[in-house]
Amino acid sequence: MSASTGYRGKFVKVKTAKKRKTSSTRWLARQLNDQYVARSKIDGYKSRAAYKIIEINDKFHILKAGFNVVDLGAAPGGWSQVAAKIIKSDSTNAPNKLIAIDLLPIENIPGVLSFQKDFYDHDTQEIIINALDGNLADVVMSDMAANTIGHSQTDHLRIMALCENALHFALKILKPGGHFVAKIFRGGAEVDLLTIVKQHFKTIKHFKPDSSRKESSEFYLIALNKKD
């Protein structure tokens, strides 16, 4: 499975409508001219984000058949779609689990047990733990991002706080040798997060997939092989 698309489309220019904000017009134009958005429709993925986890897995081999996986911030489900096929949780009577949560609903995906929950709800972590049926996870992957308010420093701190909470949860449910993957953003506060990660994982990598938009400051933290 490769993220290489080979897609070459014709550039679509979007005119500003009377009731549409200029920022909305830019977003629509970006969507219409994004090769990964177009390719996701052809390949049947729920979002362009599917290609990010494909690239991550192609490079770091975090997903394998039989793994238990927890997908945080999963909607609309692109990462879960890809992971379910690789770990084969979509197979009939597969013993392993793929558990996905998000504030937004996730439409049915074969092999995925999904919950519409806020990660910060008091019972969310317990729900995930119970869904694992007494097992530990092999992989926790998070594409979560906090809602932004337009103030860059505040937004960065909120996003990093969310990622740090995801990390602490991952440390509770990952088996030794398990992997943690999370979206983070450059801005300074990620240094504290990396200090914690280095204490608990043998290998730490930074990775920006080709399918990430060039203008975005996002990149992915790849934490491999949780220490005993």
Tab-separated table of N, CA and C in Angstrom, residues 17-128:
chain	number	residue	atom	x	y	z
A	17	ALA	N	-18.270	33.840	-3.932
A	17	ALA	CA	-19.711	34.052	-3.977
A	17	ALA	C	-20.103	35.146	-2.997
A	18	LYS	N	-21.281	35.744	-3.204
A	18	LYS	CA	-21.714	36.865	-2.369
A	18	LYS	C	-21.790	36.500	-0.895
A	19	LYS	N	-22.270	35.297	-0.599
A	19	LYS	CA	-22.471	34.907	0.792
A	19	LYS	C	-21.333	34.045	1.335
A	20	ARG	N	-20.254	33.931	0.593
A	20	ARG	CA	-19.134	33.115	1.031
A	20	ARG	C	-17.957	34.001	1.406
A	21	LYS	N	-17.373	33.757	2.566
A	21	LYS	CA	-16.215	34.522	2.985
A	21	LYS	C	-15.020	34.202	2.098
A	22	THR	N	-14.088	35.163	2.019
A	22	THR	CA	-12.883	34.952	1.216
A	22	THR	C	-12.101	33.741	1.717
A	23	SER	N	-12.037	33.581	3.061
A	23	SER	CA	-11.308	32.438	3.626
A	23	SER	C	-11.970	31.128	3.222
A	24	SER	N	-13.301	31.115	3.151
A	24	SER	CA	-14.012	29.907	2.739
A	24	SER	C	-13.753	29.594	1.275
A	25	THR	N	-13.641	30.637	0.464
A	25	THR	CA	-13.339	30.443	-0.952
A	25	THR	C	-11.950	29.859	-1.129
A	26	ARG	N	-10.988	30.348	-0.336
A	26	ARG	CA	-9.626	29.796	-0.406
A	26	ARG	C	-9.608	28.339	0.003
A	27	TRP	N	-10.363	28.004	1.076
A	27	TRP	CA	-10.426	26.618	1.534
A	27	TRP	C	-11.022	25.726	0.457
A	28	LEU	N	-12.111	26.187	-0.179
A	28	LEU	CA	-12.764	25.390	-1.211
A	28	LEU	C	-11.835	25.187	-2.398
A	29	ALA	N	-11.123	26.227	-2.791
A	29	ALA	CA	-10.192	26.108	-3.914
A	29	ALA	C	-9.077	25.118	-3.585
A	30	ARG	N	-8.592	25.179	-2.354
A	30	ARG	CA	-7.533	24.262	-1.928
A	30	ARG	C	-8.024	22.823	-1.967
A	31	GLN	N	-9.255	22.602	-1.496
A	31	GLN	CA	-9.824	21.263	-1.516
A	31	GLN	C	-9.986	20.739	-2.947
A	32	LEU	N	-10.515	21.571	-3.811
A	32	LEU	CA	-10.785	21.143	-5.178
A	32	LEU	C	-9.502	20.857	-5.950
A	33	ASN	N	-8.407	21.514	-5.561
A	33	ASN	CA	-7.158	21.352	-6.287
A	33	ASN	C	-6.130	20.503	-5.545
A	34	ASP	N	-6.557	19.844	-4.498
A	34	ASP	CA	-5.668	19.003	-3.705
A	34	ASP	C	-5.665	17.599	-4.296
A	35	GLN	N	-4.499	17.137	-4.735
A	35	GLN	CA	-4.417	15.824	-5.377
A	35	GLN	C	-4.810	14.704	-4.431
A	36	TYR	N	-4.551	14.883	-3.118
A	36	TYR	CA	-4.884	13.826	-2.172
A	36	TYR	C	-6.381	13.774	-1.876
A	37	VAL	N	-7.038	14.923	-1.895
A	37	VAL	CA	-8.495	14.941	-1.764
A	37	VAL	C	-9.122	14.214	-2.945
A	38	ALA	N	-8.629	14.533	-4.138
A	38	ALA	CA	-9.161	13.890	-5.340
A	38	ALA	C	-8.896	12.394	-5.330
A	39	ARG	N	-7.681	12.014	-4.935
A	39	ARG	CA	-7.322	10.605	-4.950
A	39	ARG	C	-8.106	9.807	-3.896
A	40	SER	N	-8.389	10.441	-2.748
A	40	SER	CA	-9.134	9.746	-1.700
A	40	SER	C	-10.523	9.347	-2.179
A	41	LYS	N	-11.114	10.162	-3.034
A	41	LYS	CA	-12.427	9.820	-3.596
A	41	LYS	C	-12.310	8.620	-4.526
A	42	ILE	N	-11.243	8.576	-5.302
A	42	ILE	CA	-11.025	7.455	-6.221
A	42	ILE	C	-10.750	6.171	-5.449
A	43	ASP	N	-9.926	6.267	-4.399
A	43	ASP	CA	-9.507	5.089	-3.641
A	43	ASP	C	-10.525	4.654	-2.586
A	44	GLY	N	-11.548	5.473	-2.387
A	44	GLY	CA	-12.596	5.101	-1.431
A	44	GLY	C	-12.273	5.394	0.017
A	45	TYR	N	-11.301	6.284	0.272
A	45	TYR	CA	-10.985	6.659	1.640
A	45	TYR	C	-11.885	7.814	2.092
A	46	LYS	N	-12.130	7.871	3.384
A	46	LYS	CA	-13.015	8.882	3.928
A	46	LYS	C	-12.375	10.268	3.990
A	47	SER	N	-11.055	10.334	3.898
A	47	SER	CA	-10.378	11.627	3.925
A	47	SER	C	-8.978	11.500	3.346
A	48	ARG	N	-8.390	12.650	3.011
A	48	ARG	CA	-7.023	12.689	2.504
A	48	ARG	C	-6.017	12.240	3.569
A	49	ALA	N	-6.427	12.301	4.850
A	49	ALA	CA	-5.530	11.922	5.939
A	49	ALA	C	-5.113	10.458	5.861
A	50	ALA	N	-5.878	9.641	5.132
A	50	ALA	CA	-5.517	8.226	4.988
A	50	ALA	C	-4.103	8.075	4.450
A	51	TYR	N	-3.700	8.963	3.559
A	51	TYR	CA	-2.376	8.840	2.943
A	51	TYR	C	-1.262	9.164	3.931
A	52	LYS	N	-1.583	9.939	4.976
A	52	LYS	CA	-0.569	10.232	5.987
A	52	LYS	C	-0.194	8.967	6.753
A	53	ILE	N	-1.209	8.202	7.176
A	53	ILE	CA	-0.891	6.990	7.934
A	53	ILE	C	-0.298	5.925	7.014
A	54	ILE	N	-0.667	5.937	5.752
A	54	ILE	CA	-0.030	5.017	4.798
A	54	ILE	C	1.465	5.326	4.704
A	55	GLU	N	1.802	6.601	4.570
A	55	GLU	CA	3.213	6.994	4.484
A	55	GLU	C	3.965	6.664	5.774
A	56	ILE	N	3.321	6.958	6.911
A	56	ILE	CA	3.951	6.671	8.196
A	56	ILE	C	4.227	5.179	8.332
A	57	ASN	N	3.251	4.357	7.967
A	57	ASN	CA	3.436	2.919	8.103
A	57	ASN	C	4.443	2.375	7.095
A	58	ASP	N	4.453	2.916	5.878
A	58	ASP	CA	5.437	2.488	4.886
A	58	ASP	C	6.862	2.716	5.388
A	59	LYS	N	7.055	3.803	6.145
A	59	LYS	CA	8.401	4.156	6.584
A	59	LYS	C	8.783	3.488	7.909
A	60	PHE	N	7.822	3.369	8.836
A	60	PHE	CA	8.168	2.924	10.191
A	60	PHE	C	7.567	1.567	10.579
A	61	HIS	N	6.696	1.016	9.750
A	61	HIS	CA	6.140	-0.332	9.957
A	61	HIS	C	5.533	-0.498	11.351
A	62	ILE	N	4.656	0.429	11.702
A	62	ILE	CA	4.065	0.396	13.042
A	62	ILE	C	2.865	-0.547	13.131
A	63	LEU	N	2.241	-0.870	12.001
A	63	LEU	CA	1.023	-1.675	11.982
A	63	LEU	C	1.305	-3.058	11.408
A	64	LYS	N	0.795	-4.087	12.089
A	64	LYS	CA	0.967	-5.461	11.617
A	64	LYS	C	-0.312	-6.244	11.876
A	65	ALA	N	-0.502	-7.304	11.117
A	65	ALA	CA	-1.671	-8.164	11.288
A	65	ALA	C	-1.741	-8.681	12.725
A	66	GLY	N	-2.940	-8.624	13.302
A	66	GLY	CA	-3.144	-9.123	14.656
A	66	GLY	C	-2.963	-8.088	15.747
A	67	PHE	N	-2.535	-6.872	15.404
A	67	PHE	CA	-2.325	-5.830	16.399
A	67	PHE	C	-3.654	-5.292	16.937
A	68	ASN	N	-3.621	-4.841	18.188
A	68	ASN	CA	-4.696	-4.039	18.769
A	68	ASN	C	-4.311	-2.568	18.629
A	69	VAL	N	-5.224	-1.772	18.100
A	69	VAL	CA	-4.918	-0.374	17.787
A	69	VAL	C	-5.997	0.544	18.351
A	70	VAL	N	-5.567	1.667	18.909
A	70	VAL	CA	-6.486	2.711	19.362
A	70	VAL	C	-6.228	3.951	18.523
A	71	ASP	N	-7.299	4.480	17.916
A	71	ASP	CA	-7.221	5.634	17.016
A	71	ASP	C	-7.946	6.800	17.677
A	72	LEU	N	-7.195	7.799	18.142
A	72	LEU	CA	-7.760	8.963	18.819
A	72	LEU	C	-7.937	10.106	17.826
A	73	GLY	N	-9.098	10.730	17.851
A	73	GLY	CA	-9.380	11.798	16.885
A	73	GLY	C	-9.566	11.230	15.500
A	74	ALA	N	-10.381	10.179	15.417
A	74	ALA	CA	-10.420	9.347	14.211
A	74	ALA	C	-11.292	9.875	13.078
A	75	ALA	N	-12.295	10.687	13.367
A	75	ALA	CA	-13.244	11.112	12.321
A	75	ALA	C	-12.531	11.901	11.222
A	76	PRO	N	-12.953	11.698	9.979
A	76	PRO	CA	-14.063	10.853	9.528
A	76	PRO	C	-13.726	9.370	9.395
A	77	GLY	N	-12.452	8.992	9.597
A	77	GLY	CA	-12.133	7.574	9.645
A	77	GLY	C	-11.078	7.092	8.676
A	78	GLY	N	-10.356	8.003	8.047
A	78	GLY	CA	-9.347	7.610	7.067
A	78	GLY	C	-8.237	6.746	7.658
A	79	TRP	N	-7.728	7.134	8.829
A	79	TRP	CA	-6.669	6.345	9.470
A	79	TRP	C	-7.195	4.964	9.857
A	80	SER	N	-8.402	4.923	10.403
A	80	SER	CA	-8.983	3.645	10.823
A	80	SER	C	-9.201	2.715	9.636
A	81	GLN	N	-9.628	3.281	8.507
A	81	GLN	CA	-9.819	2.463	7.301
A	81	GLN	C	-8.526	1.752	6.913
A	82	VAL	N	-7.454	2.517	6.867
A	82	VAL	CA	-6.159	1.962	6.477
A	82	VAL	C	-5.691	0.930	7.495
A	83	ALA	N	-5.754	1.294	8.778
A	83	ALA	CA	-5.249	0.409	9.829
A	83	ALA	C	-6.034	-0.891	9.911
A	84	ALA	N	-7.354	-0.826	9.761
A	84	ALA	CA	-8.180	-2.030	9.865
A	84	ALA	C	-7.788	-3.069	8.824
A	85	LYS	N	-7.442	-2.602	7.628
A	85	LYS	CA	-7.031	-3.529	6.575
A	85	LYS	C	-5.676	-4.163	6.883
A	86	ILE	N	-4.762	-3.371	7.427
A	86	ILE	CA	-3.418	-3.880	7.695
A	86	ILE	C	-3.420	-4.853	8.868
A	87	ILE	N	-4.115	-4.494	9.952
A	87	ILE	CA	-4.115	-5.367	11.137
A	87	ILE	C	-5.137	-6.495	10.995
A	88	LYS	N	-5.948	-6.406	9.931
A	88	LYS	CA	-6.954	-7.427	9.599
A	88	LYS	C	-8.045	-7.565	10.652
A	89	SER	N	-8.357	-6.443	11.325
A	89	SER	CA	-9.498	-6.467	12.251
A	89	SER	C	-10.815	-6.504	11.484
A	90	ASP	N	-10.747	-6.258	10.150
A	90	ASP	CA	-11.954	-6.319	9.321
A	90	ASP	C	-12.248	-7.748	8.861
A	91	SER	N	-11.386	-8.699	9.262
A	91	SER	CA	-11.620	-10.095	8.901
A	91	SER	C	-12.713	-10.689	9.788
A	92	THR	N	-13.388	-11.701	9.299
A	92	THR	CA	-14.446	-12.345	10.061
A	92	THR	C	-13.879	-12.964	11.340
A	93	ASN	N	-14.518	-12.606	12.469
A	93	ASN	CA	-14.128	-13.149	13.781
A	93	ASN	C	-12.671	-12.855	14.152
A	94	ALA	N	-12.151	-11.722	13.690
A	94	ALA	CA	-10.780	-11.350	14.067
A	94	ALA	C	-10.710	-11.125	15.578
A	95	PRO	N	-9.710	-11.700	16.256
A	95	PRO	CA	-9.622	-11.558	17.714
A	95	PRO	C	-9.085	-10.200	18.154
A	96	ASN	N	-8.408	-9.507	17.267
A	96	ASN	CA	-7.826	-8.218	17.635
A	96	ASN	C	-8.839	-7.095	17.427
A	97	LYS	N	-8.521	-5.918	17.993
A	97	LYS	CA	-9.463	-4.804	17.995
A	97	LYS	C	-8.837	-3.541	17.402
A	98	LEU	N	-9.681	-2.741	16.751
A	98	LEU	CA	-9.336	-1.376	16.404
A	98	LEU	C	-10.438	-0.500	16.991
A	99	ILE	N	-10.064	0.340	17.947
A	99	ILE	CA	-11.018	1.183	18.661
A	99	ILE	C	-10.767	2.632	18.281
A	100	ALA	N	-11.814	3.306	17.821
A	100	ALA	CA	-11.691	4.680	17.346
A	100	ALA	C	-12.631	5.585	18.123
A	101	ILE	N	-12.144	6.786	18.471
A	101	ILE	CA	-13.008	7.765	19.126
A	101	ILE	C	-12.844	9.124	18.464
A	102	ASP	N	-13.915	9.909	18.545
A	102	ASP	CA	-13.862	11.289	18.078
A	102	ASP	C	-15.097	12.016	18.593
A	103	LEU	N	-14.981	13.332	18.688
A	103	LEU	CA	-16.142	14.175	19.018
A	103	LEU	C	-17.222	14.046	17.957
A	104	LEU	N	-16.801	13.871	16.705
A	104	LEU	CA	-17.726	13.764	15.589
A	104	LEU	C	-18.064	12.306	15.322
A	105	PRO	N	-19.213	12.059	14.711
A	105	PRO	CA	-19.577	10.670	14.418
A	105	PRO	C	-18.666	10.062	13.362
A	106	ILE	N	-18.428	8.764	13.483
A	106	ILE	CA	-17.643	8.014	12.507
A	106	ILE	C	-18.567	6.982	11.880
A	107	GLU	N	-18.805	7.112	10.596
A	107	GLU	CA	-19.679	6.162	9.920
A	107	GLU	C	-19.066	4.771	9.950
A	108	ASN	N	-19.930	3.771	9.881
A	108	ASN	CA	-19.493	2.384	10.031
A	108	ASN	C	-18.316	2.034	9.121
A	109	ILE	N	-17.268	1.482	9.733
A	109	ILE	CA	-16.086	0.999	9.012
A	109	ILE	C	-15.870	-0.448	9.434
A	110	PRO	N	-15.794	-1.385	8.503
A	110	PRO	CA	-15.585	-2.788	8.862
A	110	PRO	C	-14.340	-2.974	9.731
A	111	GLY	N	-14.513	-3.682	10.844
A	111	GLY	CA	-13.391	-3.969	11.721
A	111	GLY	C	-13.064	-2.875	12.710
A	112	VAL	N	-13.885	-1.825	12.776
A	112	VAL	CA	-13.614	-0.694	13.667
A	112	VAL	C	-14.759	-0.542	14.666
A	113	LEU	N	-14.410	-0.501	15.943
A	113	LEU	CA	-15.362	-0.236	17.011
A	113	LEU	C	-15.219	1.235	17.376
A	114	SER	N	-16.210	2.043	17.021
A	114	SER	CA	-16.079	3.489	17.172
A	114	SER	C	-17.011	4.040	18.237
A	115	PHE	N	-16.547	5.117	18.873
A	115	PHE	CA	-17.325	5.803	19.909
A	115	PHE	C	-17.288	7.304	19.634
A	116	GLN	N	-18.446	7.938	19.691
A	116	GLN	CA	-18.506	9.393	19.551
A	116	GLN	C	-18.351	9.988	20.947
A	117	LYS	N	-17.118	10.336	21.272
A	117	LYS	CA	-16.801	10.808	22.612
A	117	LYS	C	-15.732	11.897	22.563
A	118	ASP	N	-15.815	12.817	23.525
A	118	ASP	CA	-14.746	13.780	23.749
A	118	ASP	C	-13.642	13.068	24.523
A	119	PHE	N	-12.410	13.184	24.070
A	119	PHE	CA	-11.290	12.529	24.751
A	119	PHE	C	-11.204	12.969	26.201
A	120	TYR	N	-11.642	14.198	26.503
A	120	TYR	CA	-11.564	14.726	27.855
A	120	TYR	C	-12.748	14.324	28.743
A	121	ASP	N	-13.751	13.658	28.182
A	121	ASP	CA	-14.863	13.189	29.024
A	121	ASP	C	-14.335	12.242	30.100
A	122	HIS	N	-14.954	12.257	31.259
A	122	HIS	CA	-14.432	11.505	32.407
A	122	HIS	C	-14.421	9.997	32.176
A	123	ASP	N	-15.312	9.514	31.287
A	123	ASP	CA	-15.416	8.067	31.105
A	123	ASP	C	-14.807	7.552	29.804
A	124	THR	N	-14.232	8.428	28.996
A	124	THR	CA	-13.734	8.011	27.683
A	124	THR	C	-12.611	6.978	27.794
A	125	GLN	N	-11.645	7.244	28.637
A	125	GLN	CA	-10.522	6.313	28.765
A	125	GLN	C	-10.989	4.958	29.287
A	126	GLU	N	-11.933	4.965	30.206
A	126	GLU	CA	-12.461	3.707	30.732
A	126	GLU	C	-13.186	2.926	29.641
A	127	ILE	N	-13.910	3.621	28.782
A	127	ILE	CA	-14.616	2.972	27.671
A	127	ILE	C	-13.620	2.267	26.754
A	128	ILE	N	-12.517	2.943	26.435
A	128	ILE	CA	-11.503	2.348	25.559
A	128	ILE	C	-10.863	1.129	26.220
